[in-house]
Coordinates of N, CA and C in Angstrom, one line a residue:
G1110 N 157.6 104.5 110.7 CA 158.6 105.2 110.8 C 159.5 105.1 109.5
F1111 N 159.1 104.2 108.5 CA 159.6 104.1 107.2 C 159.1 105.2 106.2
G1112 N 160.3 105.8 105.5 CA 159.8 106.8 104.5 C 159.3 106.0 103.3
P1113 N 158.8 106.9 102.3 CA 158.4 106.4 101.1 C 159.4 105.7 100.2
V1114 N 160.7 106.3 100.4 CA 161.7 105.6 99.5 C 161.9 104.1 99.9
T1115 N 161.9 104.0 101.4 CA 162.3 102.6 101.9 C 161.2 101.7 101.6
R1116 N 160.0 102.2 101.7 CA 158.7 101.3 101.4 C 158.7 101.0 99.8
L1117 N 159.1 101.9 99.0 CA 159.1 101.5 97.6 C 160.3 100.5 97.4
I1118 N 161.4 100.6 97.9 CA 162.3 99.6 97.8 C 162.0 98.3 98.3
G1119 N 161.2 98.2 99.5 CA 160.8 97.0 100.0 C 159.8 96.4 99.1
T1120 N 158.8 97.0 98.7 CA 157.9 96.6 97.8 C 158.5 96.0 96.4
T1121 N 159.4 96.8 96.0 CA 160.1 96.3 94.6 C 160.8 94.8 94.9
F1122 N 161.6 94.8 96.1 CA 162.3 93.6 96.6 C 161.3 92.6 96.6
R1123 N 160.0 92.8 97.2 CA 159.1 91.7 97.4 C 158.5 91.3 96.1
I1124 N 158.4 92.1 95.0 CA 157.8 91.8 93.8 C 158.9 90.9 93.2
V1125 N 160.0 91.3 93.2 CA 161.2 90.4 92.7 C 161.3 89.1 93.1
L1126 N 161.1 89.0 94.6 CA 161.0 87.7 95.2 C 160.0 86.8 94.8
L1127 N 158.9 87.6 94.6 CA 157.6 86.5 94.3 C 157.8 86.1 92.9
A1128 N 158.3 87.0 91.9 CA 158.5 86.5 90.5 C 159.5 85.4 90.5
L1129 N 160.7 85.5 91.4 CA 161.6 84.3 91.3 C 160.9 83.1 91.9
V1130 N 160.2 83.2 92.8 CA 159.6 81.9 93.6 C 158.5 81.4 92.7
A1131 N 157.7 82.3 92.0 CA 156.4 81.7 91.0 C 157.3 81.1 89.8
C1132 N 158.4 81.7 89.3 CA 159.1 81.1 88.2 C 159.6 79.8 88.6
L1133 N 160.2 79.8 89.7 CA 160.9 78.3 90.3 C 159.7 77.4 90.3
A1134 N 158.7 77.8 90.8 CA 157.6 76.8 90.9 C 157.2 76.4 89.5
L1135 N 157.2 77.2 88.5 CA 156.9 76.7 87.1 C 157.9 75.9 86.5
V1136 N 159.2 75.8 87.0 CA 160.1 75.0 86.6 C 160.1 73.6 87.3
V1137 N 159.8 73.7 88.6 CA 159.8 72.5 89.5 C 158.4 71.7 89.2
A1138 N 157.4 72.4 89.3 CA 156.1 71.8 89.2 C 155.2 72.3 88.1
R1139 N 155.6 72.2 86.8 CA 155.1 72.8 85.8 C 153.6 72.3 85.6
R1140 N 153.5 70.9 85.7 CA 152.1 70.3 85.5 C 151.2 71.0 86.5
A1141 N 151.6 71.0 87.9 CA 150.7 71.5 88.8 C 150.4 72.9 88.6
V1142 N 151.4 73.8 88.2 CA 151.1 75.1 87.8 C 150.1 75.3 86.7
E1143 N 150.4 74.6 85.7 CA 149.5 74.7 84.5 C 148.1 74.2 84.7
G1144 N 148.0 73.0 85.6 CA 146.6 72.7 86.0 C 145.9 73.7 86.9
A1145 N 146.5 74.4 87.7 CA 146.0 75.5 88.4 C 145.6 76.6 87.8
A1146 N 146.4 76.9 86.6 CA 146.1 78.1 85.9 C 144.8 77.7 85.0
Q1147 N 144.7 76.5 84.5 CA 143.5 76.1 83.8 C 142.2 76.2 84.7
R1148 N 142.4 75.7 86.0 CA 141.3 75.7 86.9 C 140.7 77.0 87.3
V1149 N 141.8 77.8 87.4 CA 141.4 79.4 87.7 C 140.5 79.9 86.6
T1150 N 141.2 79.6 85.5 CA 140.4 80.2 84.1 C 139.1 79.7 84.0
D1151 N 138.8 78.2 84.4 CA 137.5 77.7 84.2 C 136.6 78.1 85.3
E1152 N 137.1 78.0 86.5 CA 136.2 78.2 87.6 C 136.7 79.1 88.7
P1153 N 137.0 80.3 88.3 CA 137.6 81.4 89.2 C 137.0 81.6 90.6
I1154 N 135.5 81.6 90.5 CA 134.9 81.8 91.8 C 134.9 80.6 92.7
K1155 N 134.8 79.5 92.3 CA 134.9 78.2 93.0 C 136.3 78.1 93.6
A1156 N 137.3 78.4 92.7 CA 138.7 78.2 93.3 C 138.9 79.2 94.5
T1157 N 138.5 80.3 94.1 CA 138.8 81.3 95.3 C 138.0 81.0 96.5
L1158 N 136.8 80.6 96.5 CA 136.0 80.3 97.6 C 136.5 78.9 98.4
V1159 N 137.1 78.0 97.6 CA 137.8 76.8 98.1 C 139.1 77.4 98.9
G1160 N 139.8 78.2 98.4 CA 141.0 78.7 98.9 C 140.8 79.5 100.2
L1161 N 139.7 80.3 100.2 CA 139.4 81.1 101.4 C 139.0 80.2 102.4
A1162 N 138.3 79.2 102.2 CA 137.7 78.2 103.3 C 139.1 77.5 103.9
A1163 N 139.9 77.2 102.9 CA 141.1 76.4 103.3 C 142.0 77.3 104.3
W1164 N 142.1 78.6 104.0 CA 142.9 79.4 104.8 C 142.3 79.6 106.1
V1165 N 141.0 79.6 106.1 CA 140.2 79.8 107.5 C 140.4 78.5 108.4
L1166 N 140.2 77.3 107.6 CA 140.2 76.1 108.4 C 141.6 75.5 108.7
I1167 N 142.7 75.9 108.1 CA 143.9 75.3 108.3 C 144.5 75.3 109.6
V1168 N 144.3 76.5 110.2 CA 144.9 76.6 111.6 C 144.1 75.7 112.7
P1169 N 142.7 75.9 112.7 CA 141.9 75.0 113.5 C 142.3 73.4 113.4
M1170 N 142.5 73.1 112.1 CA 142.6 71.7 111.6 C 144.0 71.2 112.2
F1171 N 144.8 71.9 111.9 CA 146.3 71.5 112.5 C 146.2 71.5 114.0
T1172 N 145.5 72.6 114.6 CA 145.5 72.5 116.1 C 145.0 71.3 116.6
L1173 N 143.7 70.9 116.1 CA 142.9 69.7 116.4 C 143.9 68.5 116.2
I1174 N 144.3 68.3 115.2 CA 145.2 67.3 114.7 C 146.4 67.1 115.9
A1175 N 147.0 68.2 116.3 CA 148.1 68.1 117.1 C 147.6 67.7 118.6
V1176 N 146.3 68.4 119.0 CA 146.0 67.8 120.1 C 145.5 66.4 120.3
V1177 N 145.0 65.8 119.2 CA 144.6 64.5 119.1 C 145.8 63.5 119.2
L1178 N 146.9 64.0 118.5 CA 147.9 63.0 118.4 C 148.8 63.2 119.7
S1179 N 148.7 64.3 120.4 CA 149.5 64.5 121.7 C 148.8 63.8 122.8
I1180 N 147.7 63.3 122.6 CA 147.0 62.7 123.8 C 147.1 61.2 123.6
S1181 N 147.6 60.7 122.6 CA 147.6 59.3 122.4 C 149.1 58.9 122.3
I1182 N 149.6 57.8 122.8 CA 151.0 57.2 122.9 C 151.4 57.0 121.4
V1183 N 150.4 56.4 120.6 CA 150.9 56.1 119.2 C 151.0 57.4 118.4
G1184 N 150.3 58.5 118.8 CA 150.3 59.4 117.8 C 151.4 60.5 118.1
I1185 N 152.1 60.4 119.3 CA 153.2 61.3 119.7 C 154.2 61.4 118.7
P1186 N 154.8 60.2 118.3 CA 155.8 60.2 117.2 C 155.4 60.9 115.8
L1187 N 154.1 60.8 115.6 CA 153.6 61.3 114.3 C 153.4 62.8 114.4
L1188 N 153.7 63.5 115.5 CA 153.7 64.9 115.7 C 154.9 65.6 114.8
I1189 N 156.0 64.9 114.7 CA 157.2 65.5 113.9 C 156.7 65.4 112.4
L1190 N 155.6 64.8 112.0 CA 155.4 65.0 110.6 C 154.5 66.4 110.3
L1191 N 153.9 66.9 111.3 CA 153.2 68.1 111.1 C 153.9 69.3 110.4
P1192 N 155.1 69.5 110.7 CA 155.9 70.6 110.0 C 155.9 70.3 108.5
F1193 N 156.2 68.9 108.2 CA 156.3 68.5 106.8 C 155.1 68.7 106.2
A1194 N 154.0 68.4 106.9 CA 152.6 68.6 106.1 C 152.4 70.1 105.9
L1195 N 152.9 71.0 106.8 CA 152.8 72.5 106.7 C 153.5 72.9 105.5
L1196 N 154.7 72.3 105.4 CA 155.6 72.7 104.3 C 155.1 72.2 102.9
A1197 N 154.4 71.1 103.0 CA 153.8 70.6 101.6 C 152.6 71.5 101.3
L1198 N 151.8 72.2 102.4 CA 150.8 73.0 101.9 C 151.2 74.3 101.4
L1199 N 152.4 74.7 101.9 CA 153.1 76.0 101.4 C 153.5 75.8 100.1
L1200 N 154.1 74.7 99.8 CA 154.6 74.5 98.3 C 153.3 74.4 97.4
M1201 N 152.4 73.8 97.9 CA 151.0 73.8 97.0 C 150.5 75.2 96.8
A1202 N 150.6 76.0 98.0 CA 150.2 77.4 97.7 C 151.0 78.1 96.7
V1203 N 152.3 77.9 96.8 CA 153.1 78.6 95.8 C 152.9 78.2 94.4
A1204 N 152.7 76.7 94.2 CA 152.3 76.4 92.9 C 151.1 77.0 92.3
G1205 N 150.1 77.0 93.4 CA 148.7 77.7 93.0 C 148.9 79.1 92.6
F1206 N 149.6 79.8 93.4 CA 149.9 81.3 93.2 C 150.6 81.4 91.7
S1207 N 151.4 80.6 91.5 CA 152.2 80.7 90.1 C 151.1 80.4 89.0
G1208 N 150.3 79.4 89.2 CA 149.3 79.2 88.3 C 148.2 80.4 88.0
T1209 N 148.0 81.0 89.1 CA 146.8 82.0 89.1 C 147.6 83.3 88.4
V1210 N 148.8 83.6 88.7 CA 149.3 84.9 88.1 C 149.7 84.5 86.6
S1211 N 150.0 83.2 86.4 CA 150.2 82.7 85.0 C 148.9 82.9 84.1
A1212 N 147.7 82.5 84.7 CA 146.4 82.8 84.0 C 146.2 84.2 83.8
I1213 N 146.4 85.0 84.7 CA 146.2 86.5 84.6 C 147.1 87.1 83.5
G1214 N 148.3 86.7 83.5 CA 149.3 87.1 82.5 C 148.8 86.8 81.0
Q1215 N 148.3 85.6 80.9 CA 147.9 85.0 79.6 C 146.6 85.8 79.3
W1216 N 145.7 86.0 80.2 CA 144.6 86.7 79.9 C 144.9 88.3 79.4
A1217 N 145.7 89.0 80.1 CA 146.1 90.2 79.9 C 146.8 90.2 78.5
R1218 N 147.7 89.3 78.1 CA 148.4 89.4 76.9 C 147.4 89.1 75.8
R1219 N 146.3 88.1 75.8 CA 145.3 88.2 74.9 C 144.5 89.5 74.8
R1220 N 144.2 90.0 75.7 CA 143.4 91.2 75.8 C 144.0 92.4 75.1
F1221 N 145.4 92.6 75.3 CA 146.0 93.6 74.7 C 146.7 93.3 73.3
G1222 N 146.3 92.0 72.8 CA 146.7 91.5 71.5 C 148.2 91.3 71.4
M1223 N 148.9 91.0 72.4 CA 150.3 90.7 72.5 C 150.4 89.2 71.9
G1224 N 151.7 89.0 71.4 CA 152.0 87.7 70.7 C 152.4 86.7 71.6
T1225 N 152.6 85.5 71.3 CA 152.8 84.3 72.2 C 154.3 84.6 73.0
T1226 N 154.3 84.4 74.0 CA 155.5 84.6 74.8 C 155.7 83.5 75.7
S1227 N 156.9 83.5 76.4 CA 157.2 82.6 77.4 C 156.3 82.5 78.5
P1228 N 156.0 81.3 79.2 CA 155.2 81.3 80.2 C 155.8 81.9 81.5
F1229 N 157.1 82.1 81.5 CA 157.7 82.9 82.5 C 157.5 84.5 82.5
V1230 N 157.3 84.8 81.2 CA 156.8 86.3 81.1 C 155.3 86.3 81.5
D1231 N 154.5 85.5 81.2 CA 153.1 85.5 81.6 C 153.1 85.7 83.2
V1232 N 154.0 84.8 83.9 CA 153.9 84.9 85.3 C 154.3 86.3 85.8
C1233 N 155.5 86.8 85.4 CA 156.0 88.1 85.7 C 155.0 89.2 85.4
F1234 N 154.4 89.0 84.2 CA 153.3 90.0 83.8 C 152.0 89.9 84.7
G1235 N 151.7 88.7 85.1 CA 150.5 88.7 86.0 C 150.9 89.2 87.3
I1236 N 152.1 89.0 87.9 CA 152.4 89.6 89.3 C 152.4 91.1 89.1
L1237 N 152.9 91.7 88.1 CA 152.9 93.3 87.9 C 151.4 93.6 88.0
I1238 N 150.5 93.0 87.3 CA 149.2 93.3 87.2 C 148.5 93.3 88.5
I1239 N 148.7 92.4 89.3 CA 147.9 92.2 90.6 C 148.5 93.2 91.5
L1240 N 149.7 93.5 91.4 CA 150.4 94.4 92.4 C 150.4 95.7 92.0
L1241 N 149.7 96.1 90.7 CA 149.8 97.5 90.3 C 149.4 98.5 91.4
P1242 N 148.1 98.2 91.9 CA 147.6 99.3 92.9 C 148.7 99.5 94.0
L1243 N 149.3 98.4 94.4 CA 150.4 98.6 95.6 C 151.5 99.6 94.9
I1244 N 152.0 99.2 93.6 CA 153.3 99.9 93.0 C 152.7 101.4 93.1
V1245 N 151.6 101.6 92.4 CA 151.0 103.0 92.3 C 150.9 103.9 93.7
G1246 N 150.4 103.1 94.7 CA 150.3 103.5 96.0 C 151.7 104.1 96.6
R1247 N 152.7 103.2 96.2 CA 154.1 103.6 96.8 C 154.6 104.8 96.2
F1248 N 154.3 104.9 94.8 CA 154.7 106.2 94.1 C 154.0 107.5 94.5
V1249 N 152.6 107.3 94.8 CA 151.8 108.3 95.3 C 152.2 109.0 96.6
A1250 N 152.7 107.9 97.4 CA 153.1 108.4 98.6 C 154.2 109.4 98.7
F1251 N 155.0 109.6 97.6 CA 155.8 110.7 97.4 C 155.3 112.0 97.4
G1252 N 153.9 112.1 97.3 CA 153.2 113.5 97.3 C 153.0 114.0 98.7
G1253 N 153.3 113.3 99.7 CA 153.1 113.9 101.0 C 152.0 113.3 101.9
W1254 N 151.9 113.7 103.0 CA 151.0 113.0 104.0 C 149.6 113.5 103.5
T1255 N 149.3 114.4 102.8 CA 147.9 115.0 102.1 C 147.3 113.8 101.3
L1256 N 148.2 113.1 100.8 CA 147.6 111.9 99.9 C 147.4 110.7 100.6
S1257 N 147.7 110.7 101.9 CA 147.7 109.4 102.7 C 146.5 108.6 102.5
P1258 N 145.1 109.2 102.5 CA 144.0 108.4 102.2 C 144.0 107.7 100.9
I1259 N 144.5 108.3 99.9 CA 144.6 107.7 98.6 C 145.7 106.4 98.7
V1260 N 146.7 106.8 99.4 CA 147.9 105.7 99.4 C 147.3 104.6 100.2
F1261 N 146.6 104.8 101.4 CA 146.0 103.8 102.1 C 145.1 102.8 101.2
L1262 N 144.3 103.6 100.5 CA 143.2 102.9 99.6 C 144.0 102.0 98.6
L1263 N 145.0 102.7 97.9 CA 145.7 101.7 96.8 C 146.5 100.6 97.5
V1264 N 147.2 100.8 98.7 CA 147.9 99.7 99.2 C 147.1 98.6 99.7
S1265 N 145.9 99.1 100.3 CA 145.1 98.0 100.9 C 144.5 97.3 99.8
T1266 N 144.0 97.7 98.6 CA 143.6 97.2 97.5 C 144.5 96.1 96.9
G1267 N 145.8 96.6 96.7 CA 146.9 95.8 96.3 C 147.0 94.5 97.1
L1268 N 147.1 94.8 98.5 CA 147.3 93.5 99.3 C 146.0 92.6 99.3
A1269 N 144.8 93.3 99.2 CA 143.5 92.4 99.2 C 143.6 91.7 97.9
V1270 N 143.9 92.2 96.7 CA 144.1 91.4 95.5 C 145.1 90.4 95.6
E1271 N 146.2 90.6 96.1 CA 147.1 89.5 96.2 C 146.7 88.4 97.1
F1272 N 146.1 88.8 98.1 CA 145.5 87.5 99.0 C 144.4 86.8 98.2
L1273 N 143.7 87.4 97.5 CA 142.7 86.8 96.6 C 143.3 85.8 95.7
V1274 N 144.5 86.4 95.2 CA 145.2 85.5 94.1 C 145.8 84.4 94.9
W1275 N 146.4 84.4 96.0 CA 147.0 83.3 96.7 C 145.8 82.3 97.1
S1276 N 144.6 82.9 97.3 CA 143.5 82.0 97.7 C 142.9 81.2 96.6
S1277 N 142.8 81.9 95.5 CA 142.4 81.2 94.3 C 143.4 80.2 93.8
G1278 N 144.7 80.5 94.0 CA 145.7 79.5 93.4 C 145.6 78.3 94.4
F1279 N 145.6 78.6 95.6 CA 145.4 77.4 96.8 C 144.3 76.5 96.5
G1280 N 143.3 77.2 96.3 CA 141.9 76.5 96.2 C 141.9 75.7 94.7
A1281 N 142.6 76.1 93.7 CA 142.7 75.6 92.4 C 143.4 74.3 92.7
I1282 N 144.6 74.3 93.3 CA 145.5 73.2 93.6 C 144.7 72.2 94.5
L1283 N 143.9 72.6 95.4 CA 143.1 71.6 96.2 C 142.0 71.0 95.4
T1284 N 141.3 71.8 94.6 CA 140.5 71.4 93.9 C 140.8 70.3 92.8
N1285 N 142.0 70.6 92.2 CA 142.6 69.7 91.2 C 142.8 68.3 91.9
A1286 N 143.5 68.3 93.1 CA 143.8 67.3 93.9 C 142.5 66.3 94.2
F1287 N 141.6 67.0 94.8 CA 140.4 66.3 95.1 C 139.8 65.6 93.8
S1288 N 139.9 66.4 92.7 CA 139.3 65.8 91.4 C 139.9 64.5 91.0
R1289 N 141.3 64.5 91.1 CA 142.2 63.4 90.7 C 141.8 62.3 91.7
W1290 N 141.7 62.6 93.0 CA 141.3 61.5 93.9 C 139.9 60.9 93.6
Q1291 N 139.1 61.9 93.3 CA 137.7 61.2 92.9 C 137.7 60.2 91.7
A1292 N 138.4 60.7 90.7 CA 138.6 60.0 89.4 C 139.3 58.6 89.7
K1293 N 140.3 58.6 90.6 CA 140.8 57.3 90.9 C 139.9 56.4 91.5
R1294 N 139.1 57.1 92.5 CA 138.2 56.3 93.3 C 137.1 55.7 92.5
A1295 N 136.7 56.6 91.5 CA 135.5 56.0 90.5 C 136.0 55.3 89.5
A1296 N 137.2 55.0 89.3 CA 137.7 54.4 87.9 C 137.1 52.8 88.2
P1297 N 136.6 52.4 87.4 CA 136.1 50.9 87.4 C 137.2 50.0 87.2
T1298 N 137.2 48.9 88.1 CA 138.3 47.9 88.0 C 137.9 46.8 87.1
V1299 N 138.6 46.6 86.0 CA 138.2 45.6 85.0 C 138.9 44.3 85.3
P1300 N 138.1 43.3 85.6 CA 138.6 42.1 85.7 C 139.5 41.4 84.7
R1301 N 140.6 40.8 85.0 CA 141.4 40.2 84.0 C 140.7 38.9 83.6
T1302 N 140.8 38.6 82.3 CA 140.3 37.4 81.9 C 141.4 36.5 81.0
E1303 N 141.3 35.3 81.2 CA 142.3 34.5 80.8 C 142.0 34.2 79.3
P1304 N 142.9 34.2 78.6 CA 142.4 33.8 77.0 C 142.0 32.5 76.8
T1305 N 141.1 32.1 76.2 CA 140.4 30.9 76.0 C 141.2 30.2 74.8
T1306 N 141.6 29.0 74.9 CA 142.3 28.2 73.9 C 141.2 27.2 73.2
P1307 N 141.2 27.3 71.9 CA 140.1 26.4 71.4 C 140.5 24.9 71.6

């Protein structure tokens, strides 16, 4: 029941909201965002596959944990920690999304020969690039119902690309966290030696 004008306004509002959230993530967790951007640049396919697997497994995993905790007396109080775990995963996904759009913005800036800009500009530029099919679809919708198949194709493409960006960013954050955990575990423990006196 929404007209093309209302949908265009809604899409514009969502783009602005995404840009604000991604820039806020860049301010609050810059190291994580830059690490995710580097991971996506180096291993885009691996990061995307890890993110897709995480999105698929996250609901069954939390359901299983909730069931296991609820049937044990010791685990019942731990159920209150599940919402905080979900919030932590959401923040990780936002940081990963910000890193991915930053990497896309940097790539496009180098591709078009643009000079060095602020990382916030890279984030906003990356968001515009991934949502470009969606934006074009909203404008094409003004052509009437005869263009509905084209509009559907453009909007679907835009939403699919956005989902892949969220997945790759989430996968990059998870991969970086696992790599840090592996590095700490594999770090050799150097025994302390007392200095010898002659």
